[in-house]
PDB file of C-alpha atoms in Angstrom:
ATOM      1  CA  LEU A   1     104.065 -16.719   3.539  1.00 32.00           C
ATOM      2  CA  ALA A   2     105.096 -14.658   6.542  1.00 32.00           C
ATOM      3  CA  PHE A   3     106.005 -10.999   6.248  1.00 30.00           C
ATOM      4  CA  VAL A   4     106.290  -7.829   8.330  1.00 34.00           C
ATOM      5  CA  MET A   5     103.974  -5.009   7.276  1.00 33.00           C
ATOM      6  CA  GLY A   6     105.885  -2.313   5.415  1.00 36.00           C
ATOM      7  CA  GLU A   7     108.828  -4.527   4.544  1.00 38.00           C
ATOM      8  CA  PRO A   8     109.420  -5.947   1.053  1.00 38.00           C
ATOM      9  CA  ILE A   9     108.813  -9.648   0.514  1.00 44.00           C
ATOM     10  CA  PRO A  10     112.041 -11.330  -0.667  1.00 43.00           C
ATOM     11  CA  LYS A  11     112.280 -12.724  -4.178  1.00 44.00           C
ATOM     12  CA  ARG A  12     110.657 -16.118  -4.597  1.00 45.00           C
ATOM     13  CA  ALA A  13     112.722 -19.044  -5.787  1.00 43.00           C
ATOM     14  CA  ASN A  14     110.046 -20.081  -8.281  1.00 47.00           C
ATOM     15  CA  GLY A  15     110.639 -17.571 -11.047  1.00 58.00           C
ATOM     16  CA  GLY A  16     109.454 -14.519  -9.104  1.00 67.00           C
ATOM     17  CA  PRO A  17     110.206 -10.962 -10.272  1.00 72.00           C
ATOM     18  CA  GLY A  18     111.979  -9.771  -7.126  1.00 71.00           C
ATOM     19  CA  PRO A  19     110.964  -8.137  -3.818  1.00 79.00           C
ATOM     20  CA  VAL A  20     107.444  -6.708  -3.640  1.00 83.00           C
ATOM     21  CA  ASP A  21     106.072  -3.907  -1.465  1.00 87.00           C
ATOM     22  CA  VAL A  22     103.169  -5.271   0.604  1.00 90.00           C
ATOM     23  CA  ASN A  23     101.662  -1.769   0.814  1.00 90.00           C
ATOM     24  CA  GLN A  24     101.526  -1.036  -2.927  1.00 92.00           C
ATOM     25  CA  ASN A  25      98.187  -1.008  -4.755  1.00 95.00           C
ATOM     26  CA  VAL A  26      97.393  -4.099  -6.835  1.00 96.00           C
ATOM     27  CA  VAL A  27      94.591  -5.218  -9.157  1.00 97.00           C
ATOM     28  CA  PHE A  28      94.246  -8.986  -9.640  1.00 97.00           C
ATOM     29  CA  LYS A  29      91.627 -10.733 -11.789  1.00 97.00           C
ATOM     30  CA  PHE A  30      90.487 -14.291 -12.384  1.00 96.00           C
ATOM     31  CA  LEU A  31      87.445 -16.095 -13.752  1.00 96.00           C
ATOM     32  CA  VAL A  32      84.727 -18.010 -11.916  1.00 95.00           C
ATOM     33  CA  ASP A  33      81.727 -19.902 -13.235  1.00 92.00           C
ATOM     34  CA  SER A  34      78.188 -18.946 -12.282  1.00 92.00           C
ATOM     35  CA  ASN A  35      77.940 -21.482  -9.428  1.00 91.00           C
ATOM     36  CA  GLU A  36      81.196 -20.247  -7.941  1.00 93.00           C
ATOM     37  CA  ALA A  37      80.175 -16.598  -8.378  1.00 95.00           C
ATOM     38  CA  GLY A  38      76.889 -17.185  -6.594  1.00 94.00           C
ATOM     39  CA  HIS A  39      78.656 -18.973  -3.753  1.00 94.00           C
ATOM     40  CA  LEU A  40      81.144 -16.129  -3.356  1.00 96.00           C
ATOM     41  CA  ILE A  41      78.502 -13.386  -3.517  1.00 97.00           C
ATOM     42  CA  GLY A  42      76.017 -15.034  -1.167  1.00 95.00           C
ATOM     43  CA  SER A  43      72.507 -13.925  -0.314  1.00 95.00           C
ATOM     44  CA  LYS A  44      72.204 -10.184  -0.985  1.00 93.00           C
ATOM     45  CA  GLY A  45      76.007  -9.939  -1.129  1.00 95.00           C
ATOM     46  CA  SER A  46      76.519 -11.192   2.413  1.00 96.00           C
ATOM     47  CA  SER A  47      79.359 -13.578   1.586  1.00 97.00           C
ATOM     48  CA  VAL A  48      81.408 -11.182  -0.532  1.00 97.00           C
ATOM     49  CA  ASP A  49      80.929  -8.469   2.098  1.00 97.00           C
ATOM     50  CA  ALA A  50      82.291 -10.831   4.737  1.00 97.00           C
ATOM     51  CA  ILE A  51      85.287 -11.734   2.559  1.00 97.00           C
ATOM     52  CA  GLN A  52      86.058  -8.066   1.951  1.00 97.00           C
ATOM     53  CA  ASN A  53      85.890  -7.340   5.670  1.00 97.00           C
ATOM     54  CA  GLU A  54      88.162 -10.286   6.437  1.00 97.00           C
ATOM     55  CA  CYS A  55      90.881  -9.522   3.887  1.00 97.00           C
ATOM     56  CA  GLY A  56      90.598  -5.731   3.627  1.00 96.00           C
ATOM     57  CA  ALA A  57      90.511  -5.673  -0.188  1.00 97.00           C
ATOM     58  CA  LYS A  58      87.719  -4.613  -2.550  1.00 97.00           C
ATOM     59  CA  ILE A  59      86.082  -7.382  -4.606  1.00 97.00           C
ATOM     60  CA  ARG A  60      83.872  -7.040  -7.677  1.00 97.00           C
ATOM     61  CA  ILE A  61      82.286  -9.846  -9.689  1.00 97.00           C
ATOM     62  CA  ALA A  62      80.653  -9.461 -13.091  1.00 95.00           C
ATOM     63  CA  SER A  63      76.875  -9.735 -13.119  1.00 93.00           C
ATOM     64  CA  ASN A  64      75.102 -12.907 -14.138  1.00 92.00           C
ATOM     65  CA  GLY A  65      75.404 -13.417 -17.903  1.00 90.00           C
ATOM     66  CA  GLN A  66      78.335 -11.001 -18.286  1.00 92.00           C
ATOM     67  CA  PHE A  67      81.054 -13.414 -19.376  1.00 92.00           C
ATOM     68  CA  PHE A  68      84.653 -12.790 -20.286  1.00 91.00           C
ATOM     69  CA  PRO A  69      84.890 -13.064 -24.112  1.00 88.00           C
ATOM     70  CA  GLY A  70      85.393 -16.605 -25.357  1.00 86.00           C
ATOM     71  CA  THR A  71      84.319 -18.173 -22.049  1.00 89.00           C
ATOM     72  CA  GLN A  72      81.226 -18.932 -20.004  1.00 91.00           C
ATOM     73  CA  ARG A  73      82.815 -17.508 -16.866  1.00 93.00           C
ATOM     74  CA  ARG A  74      82.544 -14.231 -15.030  1.00 95.00           C
ATOM     75  CA  THR A  75      85.412 -11.907 -14.137  1.00 96.00           C
ATOM     76  CA  LEU A  76      86.321 -11.402 -10.499  1.00 97.00           C
ATOM     77  CA  MET A  77      88.488  -8.416  -9.630  1.00 97.00           C
ATOM     78  CA  ILE A  78      90.198  -7.942  -6.270  1.00 98.00           C
ATOM     79  CA  GLN A  79      91.858  -4.611  -5.543  1.00 97.00           C
ATOM     80  CA  GLY A  80      93.813  -3.317  -2.574  1.00 97.00           C
ATOM     81  CA  THR A  81      97.319  -3.426  -1.192  1.00 96.00           C
ATOM     82  CA  TYR A  82      99.493  -6.410  -2.061  1.00 96.00           C
ATOM     83  CA  ALA A  83      99.001  -7.803   1.441  1.00 96.00           C
ATOM     84  CA  THR A  84      95.192  -7.534   1.413  1.00 97.00           C
ATOM     85  CA  VAL A  85      94.921  -8.889  -2.133  1.00 97.00           C
ATOM     86  CA  GLN A  86      97.090 -11.896  -1.312  1.00 97.00           C
ATOM     87  CA  ARG A  87      94.937 -12.638   1.717  1.00 97.00           C
ATOM     88  CA  GLY A  88      91.832 -12.226  -0.421  1.00 97.00           C
ATOM     89  CA  ILE A  89      93.153 -14.677  -3.007  1.00 97.00           C
ATOM     90  CA  ASP A  90      93.645 -17.290  -0.287  1.00 97.00           C
ATOM     91  CA  ILE A  91      90.111 -16.861   1.055  1.00 97.00           C
ATOM     92  CA  LEU A  92      88.525 -16.839  -2.398  1.00 97.00           C
ATOM     93  CA  LEU A  93      90.487 -19.875  -3.562  1.00 95.00           C
ATOM     94  CA  ASP A  94      89.420 -21.854  -0.489  1.00 94.00           C
ATOM     95  CA  ARG A  95      85.774 -20.989  -1.090  1.00 94.00           C
ATOM     96  CA  VAL A  96      85.948 -21.765  -4.800  1.00 93.00           C
ATOM     97  CA  TYR A  97      87.577 -25.110  -4.027  1.00 90.00           C
ATOM     98  CA  ASP A  98      84.858 -25.924  -1.489  1.00 89.00           C
ATOM     99  CA  GLU A  99      82.172 -25.128  -4.056  1.00 88.00           C
ATOM    100  CA  ARG A 100      83.886 -27.314  -6.639  1.00 86.00           C
ATOM    101  CA  MET A 101      83.993 -30.210  -4.208  1.00 84.00           C
ATOM    102  CA  ARG A 102      80.207 -29.935  -3.935  1.00 83.00           C
ATOM    103  CA  ASN A 103      79.651 -29.695  -7.696  1.00 75.00           C
ATOM    104  CA  ARG A 104      82.220 -32.022  -9.214  1.00 69.00           C
ATOM    105  CA  GLN A 105      79.999 -33.039 -12.140  1.00 48.00           C
ATOM    106  CA  THR A 106      79.399 -29.475 -13.426  1.00 47.00           C
ATOM    107  CA  MET A 107      82.881 -27.967 -13.239  1.00 48.00           C
ATOM    108  CA  GLU A 108      84.317 -26.333 -16.354  1.00 53.00           C
ATOM    109  CA  THR A 109      87.907 -25.834 -15.185  1.00 55.00           C
ATOM    110  CA  GLY A 110      88.471 -29.020 -13.197  1.00 65.00           C
ATOM    111  CA  LEU A 111      88.969 -29.304  -9.470  1.00 71.00           C
ATOM    112  CA  LEU A 112      92.439 -27.731  -9.478  1.00 84.00           C
ATOM    113  CA  GLY A 113      92.187 -25.331 -12.419  1.00 90.00           C
ATOM    114  CA  MET A 114      92.090 -21.537 -12.427  1.00 93.00           C
ATOM    115  CA  GLU A 115      92.067 -18.936 -15.164  1.00 95.00           C
ATOM    116  CA  LEU A 116      93.578 -15.496 -14.573  1.00 96.00           C
ATOM    117  CA  ILE A 117      93.240 -12.311 -16.620  1.00 95.00           C
ATOM    118  CA  VAL A 118      96.456 -10.285 -16.946  1.00 95.00           C
ATOM    119  CA  PRO A 119      97.593  -7.346 -19.091  1.00 93.00           C
ATOM    120  CA  ASN A 120      99.566  -8.238 -22.218  1.00 92.00           C
ATOM    121  CA  SER A 121     102.607  -6.577 -20.693  1.00 92.00           C
ATOM    122  CA  THR A 122     102.428  -8.872 -17.651  1.00 94.00           C
ATOM    123  CA  ALA A 123     101.901 -11.967 -19.796  1.00 94.00           C
ATOM    124  CA  GLY A 124     105.207 -11.443 -21.553  1.00 92.00           C
ATOM    125  CA  LYS A 125     107.043 -11.137 -18.254  1.00 92.00           C
ATOM    126  CA  ILE A 126     105.410 -14.288 -16.889  1.00 94.00           C
ATOM    127  CA  ILE A 127     106.679 -16.194 -19.919  1.00 94.00           C
ATOM    128  CA  GLY A 128     110.166 -14.704 -19.735  1.00 93.00           C
ATOM    129  CA  ARG A 129     112.988 -14.892 -22.242  1.00 92.00           C
ATOM    130  CA  GLY A 130     112.782 -18.189 -24.032  1.00 94.00           C
ATOM    131  CA  GLY A 131     110.061 -19.337 -21.623  1.00 94.00           C
ATOM    132  CA  GLU A 132     112.471 -19.290 -18.672  1.00 94.00           C
ATOM    133  CA  ASN A 133     110.118 -17.796 -16.079  1.00 94.00           C
ATOM    134  CA  ILE A 134     107.065 -19.883 -16.896  1.00 95.00           C
ATOM    135  CA  ALA A 135     109.182 -23.045 -16.864  1.00 95.00           C
ATOM    136  CA  LYS A 136     110.406 -22.237 -13.333  1.00 95.00           C
ATOM    137  CA  ILE A 137     106.896 -21.515 -12.082  1.00 95.00           C
ATOM    138  CA  GLN A 138     105.550 -24.754 -13.531  1.00 95.00           C
ATOM    139  CA  SER A 139     108.381 -26.837 -12.131  1.00 94.00           C
ATOM    140  CA  GLU A 140     108.488 -25.437  -8.615  1.00 92.00           C
ATOM    141  CA  CYS A 141     104.731 -24.975  -8.139  1.00 93.00           C
ATOM    142  CA  ASN A 142     103.837 -28.305  -9.759  1.00 93.00           C
ATOM    143  CA  VAL A 143     101.325 -26.712 -12.147  1.00 94.00           C
ATOM    144  CA  GLN A 144     100.748 -26.516 -15.881  1.00 94.00           C
ATOM    145  CA  ILE A 145     100.375 -22.970 -17.229  1.00 95.00           C
ATOM    146  CA  THR A 146      99.087 -21.802 -20.597  1.00 94.00           C
ATOM    147  CA  VAL A 147      99.334 -18.142 -21.601  1.00 95.00           C
ATOM    148  CA  HIS A 148      96.692 -17.675 -24.268  1.00 91.00           C
ATOM    149  CA  LYS A 149      97.144 -15.575 -27.383  1.00 86.00           C
ATOM    150  CA  GLN A 150      96.225 -11.915 -27.377  1.00 77.00           C
ATOM    151  CA  GLY A 151      92.502 -11.371 -27.817  1.00 65.00           C
ATOM    152  CA  ALA A 152      90.832  -9.413 -30.562  1.00 56.00           C
ATOM    153  CA  GLY A 153      88.523  -6.436 -30.532  1.00 54.00           C
ATOM    154  CA  ASP A 154      87.624  -4.685 -27.309  1.00 52.00           C
ATOM    155  CA  TYR A 155      89.641  -6.904 -24.945  1.00 62.00           C
ATOM    156  CA  ASN A 156      92.929  -7.082 -26.809  1.00 77.00           C
ATOM    157  CA  GLN A 157      94.910  -5.517 -23.968  1.00 87.00           C
ATOM    158  CA  GLU A 158      94.483  -8.521 -21.672  1.00 92.00           C
ATOM    159  CA  ARG A 159      95.108 -12.260 -21.902  1.00 92.00           C
ATOM    160  CA  ARG A 160      93.867 -15.369 -20.179  1.00 94.00           C
ATOM    161  CA  VAL A 161      96.402 -17.410 -18.226  1.00 95.00           C
ATOM    162  CA  THR A 162      95.187 -20.924 -17.472  1.00 95.00           C
ATOM    163  CA  MET A 163      96.697 -22.848 -14.563  1.00 94.00           C
ATOM    164  CA  GLN A 164      96.129 -26.509 -13.698  1.00 92.00           C
ATOM    165  CA  ALA A 165      97.631 -27.946 -10.528  1.00 90.00           C
ATOM    166  CA  ASN A 166      98.758 -31.550 -10.709  1.00 80.00           C
ATOM    167  CA  THR A 167      98.075 -32.793  -7.193  1.00 80.00           C
ATOM    168  CA  ALA A 168      97.024 -30.220  -4.578  1.00 87.00           C
ATOM    169  CA  VAL A 169      95.134 -26.963  -4.155  1.00 89.00           C
ATOM    170  CA  ASP A 170      98.147 -25.534  -2.306  1.00 93.00           C
ATOM    171  CA  ASP A 171     100.167 -25.877  -5.529  1.00 93.00           C
ATOM    172  CA  LEU A 172      97.553 -23.729  -7.234  1.00 93.00           C
ATOM    173  CA  ARG A 173      97.719 -21.256  -4.363  1.00 94.00           C
ATOM    174  CA  LYS A 174     101.505 -21.024  -4.658  1.00 95.00           C
ATOM    175  CA  ALA A 175     101.253 -20.372  -8.395  1.00 95.00           C
ATOM    176  CA  MET A 176      98.608 -17.679  -7.893  1.00 96.00           C
ATOM    177  CA  HIS A 177     100.852 -15.967  -5.351  1.00 96.00           C
ATOM    178  CA  ASN A 178     103.681 -16.071  -7.863  1.00 95.00           C
ATOM    179  CA  LEU A 179     101.581 -14.523 -10.611  1.00 96.00           C
ATOM    180  CA  LEU A 180     100.377 -11.894  -8.145  1.00 96.00           C
ATOM    181  CA  ASP A 181     104.046 -10.923  -7.749  1.00 95.00           C
ATOM    182  CA  TRP A 182     104.344 -10.426 -11.508  1.00 95.00           C
ATOM    183  CA  VAL A 183     101.087  -8.470 -11.742  1.00 95.00           C
ATOM    184  CA  SER A 184     102.117  -6.230  -8.840  1.00 94.00           C
ATOM    185  CA  LYS A 185     105.326  -5.331 -10.681  1.00 92.00           C
ATOM    186  CA  ASP A 186     103.419  -4.139 -13.761  1.00 92.00           C
ATOM    187  CA  PRO A 187     101.935  -0.631 -13.285  1.00 90.00           C
ATOM    188  CA  MET A 188      99.726  -1.224 -16.338  1.00 89.00           C
ATOM    189  CA  SER A 189      97.651  -3.678 -14.304  1.00 90.00           C
ATOM    190  CA  LEU A 190      96.109  -0.793 -12.349  1.00 92.00           C
ATOM    191  CA  ASN A 191      94.410   0.382 -15.565  1.00 91.00           C
ATOM    192  CA  PHE A 192      92.333  -2.775 -15.960  1.00 91.00           C
ATOM    193  CA  THR A 193      89.700  -2.716 -13.230  1.00 90.00           C
ATOM    194  CA  GLN A 194      86.678  -3.566 -15.404  1.00 91.00           C
ATOM    195  CA  VAL A 195      84.804  -6.808 -14.844  1.00 92.00           C
ATOM    196  CA  ARG A 196      82.318  -6.531 -17.697  1.00 88.00           C
ATOM    197  CA  TYR A 197      83.213  -6.990 -21.345  1.00 82.00           C
ATOM    198  CA  GLY A 198      81.262  -6.529 -24.547  1.00 69.00           C
ATOM    199  CA  GLU A 199      80.711  -4.073 -27.357  1.00 49.00           C
ATOM    200  CA  ASP A 200      80.921  -1.110 -24.987  1.00 44.00           C
ATOM    201  CA  ALA A 201      83.777  -2.463 -22.849  1.00 49.00           C
ATOM    202  CA  GLU A 202      86.483  -0.193 -24.228  1.00 50.00           C
ATOM    203  CA  GLN A 203      84.440   2.976 -23.753  1.00 47.00           C
ATOM    204  CA  PHE A 204      83.271   1.810 -20.337  1.00 45.00           C
ATOM    205  CA  ALA A 205      86.803   0.980 -19.201  1.00 48.00           C
ATOM    206  CA  ALA A 206      88.125   4.329 -20.439  1.00 53.00           C
ATOM    207  CA  ALA A 207      85.385   6.200 -18.587  1.00 49.00           C
ATOM    208  CA  THR A 208      86.002   4.139 -15.467  1.00 48.00           C
ATOM    209  CA  ARG A 209      89.732   4.896 -15.477  1.00 53.00           C
ATOM    210  CA  ALA A 210      89.067   8.601 -16.020  1.00 58.00           C
ATOM    211  CA  SER A 211      86.680   8.695 -13.047  1.00 51.00           C
ATOM    212  CA  GLY A 212      88.980   6.656 -10.827  1.00 53.00           C
ATOM    213  CA  GLY A 213      86.359   3.973 -10.221  1.00 49.00           C
ATOM    214  CA  SER A 214      85.901   0.383 -11.330  1.00 44.00           C
ATOM    215  CA  GLY A 215      83.418  -1.442 -13.514  1.00 44.00           C
TER     216      GLY A 215
END
């Protein structure tokens, strides 16, 4: 996707929400398993530092053993401008795919699967009236998408969105870009910067938002 810095990106044909400002702040989250997390972090954080320097966005990954509820995967959060986050998604996806190619027998999501975490408000927009938006995304990106039901307890403000590409990693990339468009249009997404979940997640997230940091 080519764009000029400072200019809005035109509406996508595949069910996109409309033009996006490449300079607006965005928070985007998805899940990785422990092998993928270790590969992305690298020795003493060297790999994630290099990715951050390359894309210009901030990346946080939940610590080992801190899984998103109902999964055995860790939350990865990338935060920055739309342009830097989109670039970060591309780099991270390539590295995750490379790691999966090396560990085909231990993958939980499949070679071309990805699971995103989005606010409830974004999830409804992704689905669209009568499922119109999600049907367009699936058709034009050649992916299968499942928007999971609202969670319970301390993570009931976010939902998992599972994507499975049918043939190519670039289809998955296209779908992730599309969902980034939807997330960027939802100001509520900026409130969900936490990467750890548990009994204290709600209090931790509230304190994080009040301090202007991330968890």
